PDB file of C-alpha atoms in Angstrom:
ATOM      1  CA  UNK R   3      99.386  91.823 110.814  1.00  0.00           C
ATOM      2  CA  UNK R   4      99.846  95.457 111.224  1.00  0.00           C
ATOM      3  CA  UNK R   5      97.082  97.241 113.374  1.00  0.00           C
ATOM      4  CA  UNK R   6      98.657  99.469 115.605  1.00  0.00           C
ATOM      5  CA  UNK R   7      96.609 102.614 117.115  1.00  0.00           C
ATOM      6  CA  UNK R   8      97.280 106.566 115.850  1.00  0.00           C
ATOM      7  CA  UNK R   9     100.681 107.094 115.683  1.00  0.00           C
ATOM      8  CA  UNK R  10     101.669 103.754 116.389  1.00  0.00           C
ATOM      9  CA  UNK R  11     103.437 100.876 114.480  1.00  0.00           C
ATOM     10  CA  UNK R  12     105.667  97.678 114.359  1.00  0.00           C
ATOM     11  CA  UNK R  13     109.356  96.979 114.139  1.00  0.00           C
ATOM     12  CA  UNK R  14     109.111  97.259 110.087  1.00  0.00           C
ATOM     13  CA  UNK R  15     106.282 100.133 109.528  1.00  0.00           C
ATOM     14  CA  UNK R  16     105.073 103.151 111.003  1.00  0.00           C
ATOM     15  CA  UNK R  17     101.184 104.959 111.048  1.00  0.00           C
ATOM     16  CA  UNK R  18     101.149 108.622 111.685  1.00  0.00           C
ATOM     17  CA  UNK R  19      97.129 108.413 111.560  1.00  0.00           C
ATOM     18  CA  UNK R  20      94.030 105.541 112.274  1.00  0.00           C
ATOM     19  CA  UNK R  21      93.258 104.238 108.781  1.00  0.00           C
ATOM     20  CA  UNK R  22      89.911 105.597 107.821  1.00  0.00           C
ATOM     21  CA  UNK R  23      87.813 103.201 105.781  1.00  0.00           C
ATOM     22  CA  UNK R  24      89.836 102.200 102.821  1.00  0.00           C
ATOM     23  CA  UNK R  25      92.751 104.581 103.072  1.00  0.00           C
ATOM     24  CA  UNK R  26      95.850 103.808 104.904  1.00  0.00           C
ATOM     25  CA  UNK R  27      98.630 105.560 105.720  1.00  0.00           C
ATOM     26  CA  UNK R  28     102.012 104.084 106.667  1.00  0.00           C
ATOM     27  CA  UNK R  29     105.831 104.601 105.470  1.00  0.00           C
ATOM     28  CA  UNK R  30     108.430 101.476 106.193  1.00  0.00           C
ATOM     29  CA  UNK R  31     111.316 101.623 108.973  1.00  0.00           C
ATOM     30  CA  UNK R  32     114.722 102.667 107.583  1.00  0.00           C
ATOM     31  CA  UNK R  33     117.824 101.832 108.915  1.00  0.00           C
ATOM     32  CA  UNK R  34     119.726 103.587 111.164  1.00  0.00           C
ATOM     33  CA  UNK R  35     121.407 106.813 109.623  1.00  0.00           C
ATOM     34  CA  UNK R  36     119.174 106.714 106.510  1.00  0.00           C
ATOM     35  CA  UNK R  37     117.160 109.354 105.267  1.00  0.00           C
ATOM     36  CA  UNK R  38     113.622 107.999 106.118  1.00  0.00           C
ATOM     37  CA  UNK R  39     112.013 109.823 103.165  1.00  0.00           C
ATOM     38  CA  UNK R  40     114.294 109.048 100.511  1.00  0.00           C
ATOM     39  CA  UNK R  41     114.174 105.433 101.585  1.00  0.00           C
ATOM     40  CA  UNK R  42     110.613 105.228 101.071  1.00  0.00           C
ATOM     41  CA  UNK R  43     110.587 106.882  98.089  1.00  0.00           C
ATOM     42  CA  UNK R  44     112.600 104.460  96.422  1.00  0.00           C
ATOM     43  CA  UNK R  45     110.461 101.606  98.444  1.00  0.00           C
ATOM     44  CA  UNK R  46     107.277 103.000  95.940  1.00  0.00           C
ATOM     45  CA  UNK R  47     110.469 103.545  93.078  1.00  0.00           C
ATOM     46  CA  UNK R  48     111.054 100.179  93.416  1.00  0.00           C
ATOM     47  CA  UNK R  49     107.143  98.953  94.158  1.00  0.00           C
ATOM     48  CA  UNK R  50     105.376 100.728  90.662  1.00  0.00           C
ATOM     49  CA  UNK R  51     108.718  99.416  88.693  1.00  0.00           C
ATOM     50  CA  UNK R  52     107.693  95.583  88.813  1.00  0.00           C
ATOM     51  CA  UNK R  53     104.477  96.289  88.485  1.00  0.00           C
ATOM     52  CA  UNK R  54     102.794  93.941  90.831  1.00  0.00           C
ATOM     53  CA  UNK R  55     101.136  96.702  93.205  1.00  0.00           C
ATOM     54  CA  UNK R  56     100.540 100.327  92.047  1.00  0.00           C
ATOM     55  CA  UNK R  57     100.523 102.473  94.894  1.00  0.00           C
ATOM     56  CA  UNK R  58     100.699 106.316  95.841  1.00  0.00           C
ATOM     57  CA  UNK R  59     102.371 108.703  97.610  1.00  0.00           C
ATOM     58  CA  UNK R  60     101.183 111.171 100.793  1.00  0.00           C
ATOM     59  CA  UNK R  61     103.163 113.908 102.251  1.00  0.00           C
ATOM     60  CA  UNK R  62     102.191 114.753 105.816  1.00  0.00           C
ATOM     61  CA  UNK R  63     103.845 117.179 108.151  1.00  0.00           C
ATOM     62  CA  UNK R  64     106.919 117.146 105.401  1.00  0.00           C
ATOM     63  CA  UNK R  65     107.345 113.559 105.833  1.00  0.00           C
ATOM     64  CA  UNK R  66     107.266 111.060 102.931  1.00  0.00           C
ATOM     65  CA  UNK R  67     104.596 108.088 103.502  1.00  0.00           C
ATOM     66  CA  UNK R  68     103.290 105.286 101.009  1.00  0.00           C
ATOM     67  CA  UNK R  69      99.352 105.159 100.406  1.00  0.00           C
ATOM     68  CA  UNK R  70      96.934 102.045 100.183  1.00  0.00           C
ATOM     69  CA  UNK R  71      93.833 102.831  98.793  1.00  0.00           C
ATOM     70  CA  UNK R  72      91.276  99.542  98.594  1.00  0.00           C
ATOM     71  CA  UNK R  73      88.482 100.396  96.851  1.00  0.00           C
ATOM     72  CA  UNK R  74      87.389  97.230  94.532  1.00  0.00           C
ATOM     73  CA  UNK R  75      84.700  94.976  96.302  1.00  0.00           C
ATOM     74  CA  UNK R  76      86.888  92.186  95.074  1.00  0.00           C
ATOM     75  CA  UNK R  77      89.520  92.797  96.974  1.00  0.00           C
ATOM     76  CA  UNK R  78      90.559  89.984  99.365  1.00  0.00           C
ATOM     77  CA  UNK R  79      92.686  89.692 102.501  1.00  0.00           C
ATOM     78  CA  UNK R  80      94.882  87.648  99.949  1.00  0.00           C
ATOM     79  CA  UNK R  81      95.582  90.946  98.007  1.00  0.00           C
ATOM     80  CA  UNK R  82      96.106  92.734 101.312  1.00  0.00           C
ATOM     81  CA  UNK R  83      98.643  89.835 101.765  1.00  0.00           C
ATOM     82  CA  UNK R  84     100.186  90.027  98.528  1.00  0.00           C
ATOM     83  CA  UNK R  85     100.661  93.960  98.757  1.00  0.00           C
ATOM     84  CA  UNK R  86     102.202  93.443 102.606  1.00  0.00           C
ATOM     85  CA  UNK R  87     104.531  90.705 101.178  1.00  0.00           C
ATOM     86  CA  UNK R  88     106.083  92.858  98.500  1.00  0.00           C
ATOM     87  CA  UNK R  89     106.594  96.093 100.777  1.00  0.00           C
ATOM     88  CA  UNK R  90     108.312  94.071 102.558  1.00  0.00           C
ATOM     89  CA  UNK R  91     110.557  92.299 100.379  1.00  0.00           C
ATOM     90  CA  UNK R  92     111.243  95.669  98.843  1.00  0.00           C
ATOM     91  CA  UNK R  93     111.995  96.817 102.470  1.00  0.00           C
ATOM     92  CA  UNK R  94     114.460  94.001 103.535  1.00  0.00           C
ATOM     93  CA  UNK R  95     116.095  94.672  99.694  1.00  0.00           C
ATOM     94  CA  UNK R  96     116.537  97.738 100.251  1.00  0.00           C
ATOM     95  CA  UNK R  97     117.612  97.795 103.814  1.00  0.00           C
ATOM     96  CA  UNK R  98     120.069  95.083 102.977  1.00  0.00           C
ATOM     97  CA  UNK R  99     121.469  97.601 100.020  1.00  0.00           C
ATOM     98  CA  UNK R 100     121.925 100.513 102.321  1.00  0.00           C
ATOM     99  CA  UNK R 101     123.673  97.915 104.651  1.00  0.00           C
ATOM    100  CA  UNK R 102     126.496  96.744 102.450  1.00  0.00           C
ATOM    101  CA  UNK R 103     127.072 100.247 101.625  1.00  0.00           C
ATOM    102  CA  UNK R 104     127.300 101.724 105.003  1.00  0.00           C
ATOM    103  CA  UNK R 105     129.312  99.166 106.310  1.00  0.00           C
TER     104      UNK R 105
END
């Protein structure tokens, strides 16, 4: 589960602010020598093209960061699950493509 404190986050995401009721703001790790920006940009690329999640995009400070915004009363940790699951398999796809190629 990721709930880190302002300006905190885990091995796979960073949070430049506390989420505020619905709203969170977050952006994924990159690896090492990648452009963090353009790698989460093609994280949402990648995210709205199999249509599974819709999500948008914040700039803050110049820096690129992906947007949750829960706002149906139906919405269940099992959604929040679902959403975590695929920014993360679009993370480790990703990261895995950058790999190969910088290798």
């Amino acid at each position: 589960s990721v709930r880190p404190n302002q300006g905190e986050g885990t091995d796979e995401f960073e949070l430049p602010l506390e989420p505020e009721l619905s709203v969170v703001l977050f952006r994924a790790t990159a690896p090492s020598g990648v452009d963090i920006n353009n790698f989460n940009q093609q994280i949402l690329n990648n995210l709205i093209s199999d249509g599974k999640i819709f999500m948008t995009p914040a700039v803050l400070n110049d820096q690129f960061y992906l947007r949750v915004c829960v706002l149906c009363f139906r919405t269940h940790i099992e959604h929040v699950d679902l959403c975590l699951s695929l920014i993360r398999q679009k993370r480790l796809h990703l990261s895995e493509t950058f790999g190969a190629v910088t290798k």
